[in-house]
mmCIF file of N, CA and C in Angstrom:
data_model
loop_
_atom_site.group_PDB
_atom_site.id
_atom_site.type_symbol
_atom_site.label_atom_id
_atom_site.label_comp_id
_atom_site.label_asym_id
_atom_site.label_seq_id
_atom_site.Cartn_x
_atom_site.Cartn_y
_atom_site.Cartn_z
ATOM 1 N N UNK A 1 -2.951 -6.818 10.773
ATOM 2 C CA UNK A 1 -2.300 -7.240 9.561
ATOM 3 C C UNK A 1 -1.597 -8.570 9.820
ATOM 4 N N UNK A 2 -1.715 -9.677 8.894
ATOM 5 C CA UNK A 2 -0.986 -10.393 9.141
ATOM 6 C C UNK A 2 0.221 -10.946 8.478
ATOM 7 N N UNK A 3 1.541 -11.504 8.948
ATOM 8 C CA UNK A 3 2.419 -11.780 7.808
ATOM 9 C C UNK A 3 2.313 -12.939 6.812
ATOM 10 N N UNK A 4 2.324 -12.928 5.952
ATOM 11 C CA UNK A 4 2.396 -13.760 4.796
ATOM 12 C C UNK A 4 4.261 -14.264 4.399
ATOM 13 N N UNK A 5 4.172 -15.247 4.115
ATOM 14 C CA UNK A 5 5.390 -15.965 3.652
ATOM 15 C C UNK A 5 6.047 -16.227 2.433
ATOM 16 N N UNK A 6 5.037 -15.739 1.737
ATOM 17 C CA UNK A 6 4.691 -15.318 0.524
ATOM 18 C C UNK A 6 5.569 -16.991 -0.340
ATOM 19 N N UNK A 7 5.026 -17.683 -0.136
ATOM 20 C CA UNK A 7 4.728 -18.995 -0.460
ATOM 21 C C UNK A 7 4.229 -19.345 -2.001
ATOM 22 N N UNK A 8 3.315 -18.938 -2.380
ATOM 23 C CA UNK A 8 2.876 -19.016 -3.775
ATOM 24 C C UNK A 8 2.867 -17.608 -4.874
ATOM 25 N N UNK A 9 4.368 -18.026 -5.251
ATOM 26 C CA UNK A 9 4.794 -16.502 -5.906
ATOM 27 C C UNK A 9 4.106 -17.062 -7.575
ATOM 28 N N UNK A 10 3.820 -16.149 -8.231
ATOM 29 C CA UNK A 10 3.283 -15.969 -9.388
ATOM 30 C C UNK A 10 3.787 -15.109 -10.286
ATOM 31 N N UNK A 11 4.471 -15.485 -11.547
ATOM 32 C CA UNK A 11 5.733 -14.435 -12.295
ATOM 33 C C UNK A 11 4.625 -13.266 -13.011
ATOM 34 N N UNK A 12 4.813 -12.371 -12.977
ATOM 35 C CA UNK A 12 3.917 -11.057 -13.696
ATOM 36 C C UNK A 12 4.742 -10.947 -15.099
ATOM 37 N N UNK A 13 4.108 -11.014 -16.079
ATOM 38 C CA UNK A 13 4.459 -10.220 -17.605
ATOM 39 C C UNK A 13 3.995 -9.211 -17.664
ATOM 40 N N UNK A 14 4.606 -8.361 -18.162
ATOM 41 C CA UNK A 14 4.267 -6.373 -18.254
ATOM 42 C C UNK A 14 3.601 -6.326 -19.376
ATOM 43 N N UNK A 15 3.386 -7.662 -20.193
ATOM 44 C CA UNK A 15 2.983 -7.072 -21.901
ATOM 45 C C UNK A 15 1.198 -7.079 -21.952
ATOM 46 N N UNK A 16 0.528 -7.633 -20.781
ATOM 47 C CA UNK A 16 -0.676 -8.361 -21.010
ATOM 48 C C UNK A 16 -1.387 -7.048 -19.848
ATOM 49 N N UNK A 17 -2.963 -6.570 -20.523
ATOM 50 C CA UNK A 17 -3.790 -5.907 -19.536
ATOM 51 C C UNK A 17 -3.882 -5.868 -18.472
ATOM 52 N N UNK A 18 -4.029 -5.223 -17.614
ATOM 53 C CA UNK A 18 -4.296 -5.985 -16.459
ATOM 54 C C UNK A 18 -5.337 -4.633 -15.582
ATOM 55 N N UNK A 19 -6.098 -5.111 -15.035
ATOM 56 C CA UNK A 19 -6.969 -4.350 -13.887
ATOM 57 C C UNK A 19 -7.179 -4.452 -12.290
ATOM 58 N N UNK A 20 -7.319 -3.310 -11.956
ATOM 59 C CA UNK A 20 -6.851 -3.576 -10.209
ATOM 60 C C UNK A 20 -8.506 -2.893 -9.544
ATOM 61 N N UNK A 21 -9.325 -3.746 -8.954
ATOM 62 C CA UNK A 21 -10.305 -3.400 -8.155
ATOM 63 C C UNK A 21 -9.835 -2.281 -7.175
ATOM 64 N N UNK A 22 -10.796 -1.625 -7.184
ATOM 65 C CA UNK A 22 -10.775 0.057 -6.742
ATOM 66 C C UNK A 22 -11.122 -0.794 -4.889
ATOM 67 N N UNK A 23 -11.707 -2.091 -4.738
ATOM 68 C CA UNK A 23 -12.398 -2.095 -3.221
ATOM 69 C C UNK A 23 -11.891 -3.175 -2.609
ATOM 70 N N UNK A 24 -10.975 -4.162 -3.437
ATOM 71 C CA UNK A 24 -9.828 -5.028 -2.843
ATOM 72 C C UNK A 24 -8.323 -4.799 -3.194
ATOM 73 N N UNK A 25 -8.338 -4.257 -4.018
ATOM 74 C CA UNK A 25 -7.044 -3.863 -4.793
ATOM 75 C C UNK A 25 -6.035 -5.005 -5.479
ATOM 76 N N UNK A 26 -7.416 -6.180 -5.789
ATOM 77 C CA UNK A 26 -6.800 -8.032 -6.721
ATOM 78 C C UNK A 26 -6.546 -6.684 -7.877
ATOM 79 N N UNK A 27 -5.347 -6.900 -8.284
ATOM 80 C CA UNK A 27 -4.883 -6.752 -9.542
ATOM 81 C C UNK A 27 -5.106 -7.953 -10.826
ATOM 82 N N UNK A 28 -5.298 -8.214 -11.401
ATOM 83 C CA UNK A 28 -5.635 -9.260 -12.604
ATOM 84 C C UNK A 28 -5.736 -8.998 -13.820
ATOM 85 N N UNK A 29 -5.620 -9.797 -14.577
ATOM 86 C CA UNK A 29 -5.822 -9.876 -16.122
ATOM 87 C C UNK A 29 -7.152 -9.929 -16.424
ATOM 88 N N UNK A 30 -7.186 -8.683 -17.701
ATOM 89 C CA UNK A 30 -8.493 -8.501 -18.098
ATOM 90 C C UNK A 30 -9.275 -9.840 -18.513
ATOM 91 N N UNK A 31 -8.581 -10.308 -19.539
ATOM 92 C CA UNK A 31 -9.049 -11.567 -19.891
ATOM 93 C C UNK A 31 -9.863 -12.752 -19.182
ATOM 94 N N UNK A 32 -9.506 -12.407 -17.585
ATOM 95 C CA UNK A 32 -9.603 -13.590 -16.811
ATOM 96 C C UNK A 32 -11.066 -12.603 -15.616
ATOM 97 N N UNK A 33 -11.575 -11.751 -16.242
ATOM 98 C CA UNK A 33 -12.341 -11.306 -15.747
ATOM 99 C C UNK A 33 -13.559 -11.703 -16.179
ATOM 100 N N UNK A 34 -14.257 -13.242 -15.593
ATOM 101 C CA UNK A 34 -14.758 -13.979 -16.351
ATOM 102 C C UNK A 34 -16.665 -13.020 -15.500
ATOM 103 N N UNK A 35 -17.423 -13.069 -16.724
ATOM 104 C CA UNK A 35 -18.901 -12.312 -15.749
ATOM 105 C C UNK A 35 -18.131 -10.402 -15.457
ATOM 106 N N UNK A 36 -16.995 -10.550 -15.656
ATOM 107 C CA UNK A 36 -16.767 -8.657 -15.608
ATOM 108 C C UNK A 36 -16.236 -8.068 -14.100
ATOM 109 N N UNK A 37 -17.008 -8.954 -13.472
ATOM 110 C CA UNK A 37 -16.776 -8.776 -11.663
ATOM 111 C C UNK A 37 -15.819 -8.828 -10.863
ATOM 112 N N UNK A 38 -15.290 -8.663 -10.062
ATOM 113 C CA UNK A 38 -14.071 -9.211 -9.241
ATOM 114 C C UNK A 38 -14.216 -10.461 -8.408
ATOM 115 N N UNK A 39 -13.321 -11.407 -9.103
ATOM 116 C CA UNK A 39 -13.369 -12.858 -8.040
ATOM 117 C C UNK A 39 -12.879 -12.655 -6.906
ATOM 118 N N UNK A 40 -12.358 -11.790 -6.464
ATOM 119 C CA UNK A 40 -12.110 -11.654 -4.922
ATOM 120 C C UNK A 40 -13.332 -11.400 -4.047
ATOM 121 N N UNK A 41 -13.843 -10.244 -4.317
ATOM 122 C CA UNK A 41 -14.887 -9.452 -3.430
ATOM 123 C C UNK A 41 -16.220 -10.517 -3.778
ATOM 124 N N UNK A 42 -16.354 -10.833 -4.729
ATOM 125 C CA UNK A 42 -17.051 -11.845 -4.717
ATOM 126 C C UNK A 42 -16.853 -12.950 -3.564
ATOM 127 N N UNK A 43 -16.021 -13.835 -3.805
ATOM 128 C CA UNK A 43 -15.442 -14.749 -3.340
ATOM 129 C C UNK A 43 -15.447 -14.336 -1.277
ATOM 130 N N UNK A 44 -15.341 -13.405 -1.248
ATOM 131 C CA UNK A 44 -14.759 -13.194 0.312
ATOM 132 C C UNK A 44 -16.375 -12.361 1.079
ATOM 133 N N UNK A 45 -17.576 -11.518 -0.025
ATOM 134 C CA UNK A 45 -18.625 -10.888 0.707
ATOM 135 C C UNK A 45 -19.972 -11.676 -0.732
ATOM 136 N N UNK A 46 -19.985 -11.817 -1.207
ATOM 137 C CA UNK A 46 -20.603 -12.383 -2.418
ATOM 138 C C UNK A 46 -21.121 -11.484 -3.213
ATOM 139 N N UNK A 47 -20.004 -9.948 -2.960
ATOM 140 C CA UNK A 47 -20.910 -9.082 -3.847
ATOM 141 C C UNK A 47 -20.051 -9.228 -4.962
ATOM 142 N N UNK A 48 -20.804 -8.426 -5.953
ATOM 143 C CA UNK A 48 -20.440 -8.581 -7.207
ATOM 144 C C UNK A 48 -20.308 -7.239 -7.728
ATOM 145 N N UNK A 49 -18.453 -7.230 -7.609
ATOM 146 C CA UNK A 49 -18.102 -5.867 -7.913
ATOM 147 C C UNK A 49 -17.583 -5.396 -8.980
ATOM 148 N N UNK A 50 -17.679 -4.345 -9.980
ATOM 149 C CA UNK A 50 -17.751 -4.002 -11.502
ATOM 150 C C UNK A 50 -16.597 -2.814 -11.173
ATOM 151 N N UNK A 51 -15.888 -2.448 -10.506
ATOM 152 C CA UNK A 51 -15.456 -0.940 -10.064
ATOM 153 C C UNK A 51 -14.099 -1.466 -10.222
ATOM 154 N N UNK A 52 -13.524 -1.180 -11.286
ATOM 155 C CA UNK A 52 -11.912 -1.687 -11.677
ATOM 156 C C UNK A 52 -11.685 -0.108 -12.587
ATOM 157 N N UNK A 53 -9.303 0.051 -11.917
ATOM 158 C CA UNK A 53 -8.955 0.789 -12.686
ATOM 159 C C UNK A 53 -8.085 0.258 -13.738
ATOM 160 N N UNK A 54 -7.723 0.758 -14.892
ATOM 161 C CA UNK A 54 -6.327 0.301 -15.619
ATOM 162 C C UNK A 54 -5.005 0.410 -15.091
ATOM 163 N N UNK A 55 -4.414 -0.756 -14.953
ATOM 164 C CA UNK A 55 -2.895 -0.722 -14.783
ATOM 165 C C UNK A 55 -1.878 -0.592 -15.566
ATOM 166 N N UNK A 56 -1.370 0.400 -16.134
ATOM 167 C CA UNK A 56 -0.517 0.853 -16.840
ATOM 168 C C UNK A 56 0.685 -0.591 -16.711
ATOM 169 N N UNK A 57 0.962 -1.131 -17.745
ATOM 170 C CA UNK A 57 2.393 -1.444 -17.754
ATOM 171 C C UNK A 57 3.341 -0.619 -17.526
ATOM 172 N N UNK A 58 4.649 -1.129 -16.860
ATOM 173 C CA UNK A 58 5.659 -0.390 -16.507
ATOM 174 C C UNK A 58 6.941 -1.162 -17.452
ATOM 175 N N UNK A 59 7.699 -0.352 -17.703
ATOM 176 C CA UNK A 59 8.761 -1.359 -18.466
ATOM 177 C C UNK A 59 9.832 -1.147 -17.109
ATOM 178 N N UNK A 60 10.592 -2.872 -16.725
ATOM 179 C CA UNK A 60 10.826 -2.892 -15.868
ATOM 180 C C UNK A 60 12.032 -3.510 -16.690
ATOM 181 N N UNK A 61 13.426 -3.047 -15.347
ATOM 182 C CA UNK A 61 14.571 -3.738 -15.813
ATOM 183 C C UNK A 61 14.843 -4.738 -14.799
ATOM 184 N N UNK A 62 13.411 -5.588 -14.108
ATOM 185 C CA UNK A 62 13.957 -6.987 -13.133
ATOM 186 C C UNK A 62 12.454 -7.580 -13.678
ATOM 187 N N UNK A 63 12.538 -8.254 -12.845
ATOM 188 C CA UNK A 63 11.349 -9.565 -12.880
ATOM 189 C C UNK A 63 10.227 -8.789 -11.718
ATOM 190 N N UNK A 64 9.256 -9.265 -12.189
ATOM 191 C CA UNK A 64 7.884 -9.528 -10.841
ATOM 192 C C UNK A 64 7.435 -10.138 -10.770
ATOM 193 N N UNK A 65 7.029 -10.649 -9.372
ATOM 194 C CA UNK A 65 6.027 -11.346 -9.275
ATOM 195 C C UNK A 65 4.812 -11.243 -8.084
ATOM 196 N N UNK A 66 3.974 -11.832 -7.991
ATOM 197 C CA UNK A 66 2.535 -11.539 -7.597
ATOM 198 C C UNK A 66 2.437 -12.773 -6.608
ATOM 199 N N UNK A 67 2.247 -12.596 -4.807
ATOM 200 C CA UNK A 67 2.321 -13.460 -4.020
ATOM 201 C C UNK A 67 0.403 -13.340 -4.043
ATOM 202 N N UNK A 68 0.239 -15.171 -4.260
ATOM 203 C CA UNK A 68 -1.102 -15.454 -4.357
ATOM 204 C C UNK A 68 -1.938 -15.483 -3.075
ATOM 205 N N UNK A 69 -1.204 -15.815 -1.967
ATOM 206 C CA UNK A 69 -1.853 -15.583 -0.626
ATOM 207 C C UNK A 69 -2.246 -14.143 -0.152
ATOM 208 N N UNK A 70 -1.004 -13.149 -0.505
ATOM 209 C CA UNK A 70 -1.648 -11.729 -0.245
ATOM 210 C C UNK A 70 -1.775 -10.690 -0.773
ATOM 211 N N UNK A 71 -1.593 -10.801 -2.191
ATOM 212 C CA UNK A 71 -1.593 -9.970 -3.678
ATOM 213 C C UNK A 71 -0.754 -8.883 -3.524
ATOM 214 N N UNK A 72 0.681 -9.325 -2.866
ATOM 215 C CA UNK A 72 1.893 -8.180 -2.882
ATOM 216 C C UNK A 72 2.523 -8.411 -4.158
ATOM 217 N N UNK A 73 3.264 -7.186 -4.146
ATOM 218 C CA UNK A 73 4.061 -7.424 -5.471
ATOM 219 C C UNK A 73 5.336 -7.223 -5.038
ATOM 220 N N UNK A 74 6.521 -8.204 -5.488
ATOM 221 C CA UNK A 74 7.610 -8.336 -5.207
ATOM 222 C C UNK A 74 8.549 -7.951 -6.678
ATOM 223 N N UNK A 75 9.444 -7.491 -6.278
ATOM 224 C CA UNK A 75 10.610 -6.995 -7.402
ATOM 225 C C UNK A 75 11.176 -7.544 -7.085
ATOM 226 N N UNK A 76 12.280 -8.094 -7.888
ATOM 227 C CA UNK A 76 13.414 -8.448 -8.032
ATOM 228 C C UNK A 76 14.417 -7.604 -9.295
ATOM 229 N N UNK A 77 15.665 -7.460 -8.955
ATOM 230 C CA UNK A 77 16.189 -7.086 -9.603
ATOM 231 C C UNK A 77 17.531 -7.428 -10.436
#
């Protein structure tokens, strides 16, 4: 495992779809699921993977956000 510095934070909104690959676990916006596939698993083996679950919004009383180097999710509160 390696550590990340988490360098390129990305703010999450709870109001918008979002889907999490069952075989990398990229969480993302439906919308941006351009071809249906996952740009990760793509991107990293060139397969082209269709196997996504729904991510429930959570109503949250802090902020999130989404580190782009290692797709953690950070709270703040």
């Amino acid at each position: 495992m390696t550590i990340c510095d988490h360098s390129k934070l990305v703010l999450i909104t709870e109001n918008e779809s979002r889907r999490r690959c069952r075989h990398c676990n990229l969480t993302i916006k439906a919308d941006e699921l351009a071809g249906g596939y996952c740009p990760e698993c793509y991107e990293e083996s060139g397969v082209r993977r269709y196997d996504f679950e729904e991510v429930p919004a959570e109503p949250s009383g802090g902020v999130k956000y989404r580190c782009e180097k290692c797709h953690a999710i950070i709270e703040s509160k």
